[in-house]
GROMACS .gro file of C-alpha atoms in nm:
model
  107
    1UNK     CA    1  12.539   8.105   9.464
    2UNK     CA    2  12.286   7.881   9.312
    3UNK     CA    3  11.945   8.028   9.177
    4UNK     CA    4  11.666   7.727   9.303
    5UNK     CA    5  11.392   7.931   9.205
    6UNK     CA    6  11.315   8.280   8.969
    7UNK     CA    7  10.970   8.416   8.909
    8UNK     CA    8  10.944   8.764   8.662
    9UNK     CA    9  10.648   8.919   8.794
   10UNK     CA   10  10.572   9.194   8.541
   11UNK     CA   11  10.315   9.348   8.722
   12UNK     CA   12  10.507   9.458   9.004
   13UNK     CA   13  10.867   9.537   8.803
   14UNK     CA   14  11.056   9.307   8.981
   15UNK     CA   15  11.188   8.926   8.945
   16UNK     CA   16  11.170   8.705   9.243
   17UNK     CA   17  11.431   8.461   9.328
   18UNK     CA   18  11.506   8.175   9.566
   19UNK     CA   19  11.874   8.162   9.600
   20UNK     CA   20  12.104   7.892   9.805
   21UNK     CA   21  12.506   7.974   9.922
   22UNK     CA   22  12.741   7.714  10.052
   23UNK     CA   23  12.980   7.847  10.300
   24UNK     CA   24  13.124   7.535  10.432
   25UNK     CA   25  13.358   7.639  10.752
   26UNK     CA   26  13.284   7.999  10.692
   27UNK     CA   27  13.016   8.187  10.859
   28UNK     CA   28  12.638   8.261  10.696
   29UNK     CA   29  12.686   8.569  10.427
   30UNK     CA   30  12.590   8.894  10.498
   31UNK     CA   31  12.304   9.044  10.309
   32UNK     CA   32  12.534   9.319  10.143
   33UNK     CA   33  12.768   8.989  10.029
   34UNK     CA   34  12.392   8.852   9.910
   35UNK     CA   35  12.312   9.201   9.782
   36UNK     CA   36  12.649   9.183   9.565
   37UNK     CA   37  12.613   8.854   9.487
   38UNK     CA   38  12.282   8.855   9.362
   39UNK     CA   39  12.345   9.199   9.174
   40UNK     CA   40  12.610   9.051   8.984
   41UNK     CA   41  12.461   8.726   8.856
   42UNK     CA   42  12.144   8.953   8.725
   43UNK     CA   43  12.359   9.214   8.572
   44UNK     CA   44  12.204   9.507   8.806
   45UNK     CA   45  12.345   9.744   9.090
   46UNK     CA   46  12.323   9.632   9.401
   47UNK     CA   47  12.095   9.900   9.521
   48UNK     CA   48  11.786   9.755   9.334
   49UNK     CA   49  11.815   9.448   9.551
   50UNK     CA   50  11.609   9.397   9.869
   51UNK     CA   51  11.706   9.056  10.034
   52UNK     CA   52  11.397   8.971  10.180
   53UNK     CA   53  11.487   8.703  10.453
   54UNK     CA   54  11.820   8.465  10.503
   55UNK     CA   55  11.719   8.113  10.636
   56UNK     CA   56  12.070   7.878  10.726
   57UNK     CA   57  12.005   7.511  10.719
   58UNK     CA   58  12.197   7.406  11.097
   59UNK     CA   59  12.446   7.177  11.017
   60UNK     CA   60  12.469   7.151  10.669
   61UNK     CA   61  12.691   7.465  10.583
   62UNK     CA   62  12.414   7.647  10.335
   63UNK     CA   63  12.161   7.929  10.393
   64UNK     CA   64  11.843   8.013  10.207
   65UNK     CA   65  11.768   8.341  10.104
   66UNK     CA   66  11.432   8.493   9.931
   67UNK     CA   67  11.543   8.824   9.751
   68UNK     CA   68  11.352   9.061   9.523
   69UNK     CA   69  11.573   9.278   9.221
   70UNK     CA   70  11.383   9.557   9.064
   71UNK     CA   71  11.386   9.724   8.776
   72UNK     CA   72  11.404  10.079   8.893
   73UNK     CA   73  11.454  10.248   9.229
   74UNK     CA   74  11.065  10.387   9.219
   75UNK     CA   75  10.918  10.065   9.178
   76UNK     CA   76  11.126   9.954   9.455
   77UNK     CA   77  11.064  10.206   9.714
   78UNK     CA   78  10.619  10.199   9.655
   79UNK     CA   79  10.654   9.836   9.730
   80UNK     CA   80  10.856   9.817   9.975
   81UNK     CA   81  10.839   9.825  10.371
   82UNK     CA   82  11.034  10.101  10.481
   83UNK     CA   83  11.180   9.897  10.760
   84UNK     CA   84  11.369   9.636  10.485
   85UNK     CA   85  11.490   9.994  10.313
   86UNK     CA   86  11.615  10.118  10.569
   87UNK     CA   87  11.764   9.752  10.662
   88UNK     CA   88  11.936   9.793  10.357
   89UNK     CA   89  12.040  10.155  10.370
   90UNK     CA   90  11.830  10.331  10.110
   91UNK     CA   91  11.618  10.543  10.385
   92UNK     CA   92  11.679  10.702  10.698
   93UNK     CA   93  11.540  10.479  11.022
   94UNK     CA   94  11.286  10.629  11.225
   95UNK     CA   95  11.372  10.677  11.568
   96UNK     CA   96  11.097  10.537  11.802
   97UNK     CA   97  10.971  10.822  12.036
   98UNK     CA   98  11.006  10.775  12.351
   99UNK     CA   99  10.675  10.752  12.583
  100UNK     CA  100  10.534  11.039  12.728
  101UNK     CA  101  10.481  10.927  13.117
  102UNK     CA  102  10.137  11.059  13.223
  103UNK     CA  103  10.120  11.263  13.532
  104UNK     CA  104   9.925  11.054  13.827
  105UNK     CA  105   9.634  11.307  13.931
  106UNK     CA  106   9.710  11.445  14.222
  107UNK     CA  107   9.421  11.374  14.527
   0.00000   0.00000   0.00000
């Protein structure tokens, strides 16, 4: 893992970082291999890293990935969307109710 880009925003408790993976022959990493990755080259748990999107270059064996590592869980869950937590495991997914058919009036 190579880090191409790191911004500490203080502001939000969190440092941002462009990161870049070779997997030549192998298939595009997971995000919980990013997750790990990342987590261990920033001396963090993994749980305080939100991989925001993976972006593989076609035909060159290497994938971009834009990933966020906080400084505490709070911070973390207030910014956020509760679709990438629950992406990455840390909240329940909402189930998506089903829709109610409306009754045709009857003539």
């Amino acid at each position: 893992m190579e880090v191409t880009s790191r911004h500490d925003n203080v502001l939000l408790g969190r440092v941002e970082l462009e990161v870049a993976f070779s997997h030549d022959q192998k298939p595009t990493p997971t995000r919980e291999d990013v997750r790990k990755a990342v987590a261990e080259s920033e001396s963090t748990k993994p749980k305080l890293v939100i991989v925001k999107r993976m972006e593989p270059e076609f035909g060159h064996g290497r994938t971009r990935g834009w990933v966020h590592v906080y400084k505490d869980e709070e911070g973390m869950r207030r910014m956020e969307p509760n679709h990438l937590l629950a992406r990455h495991g840390l909240v329940e997914a909402k189930a998506a109710a089903p829709a109610e058919k409306a009754e045709a009036p009857k003539a």
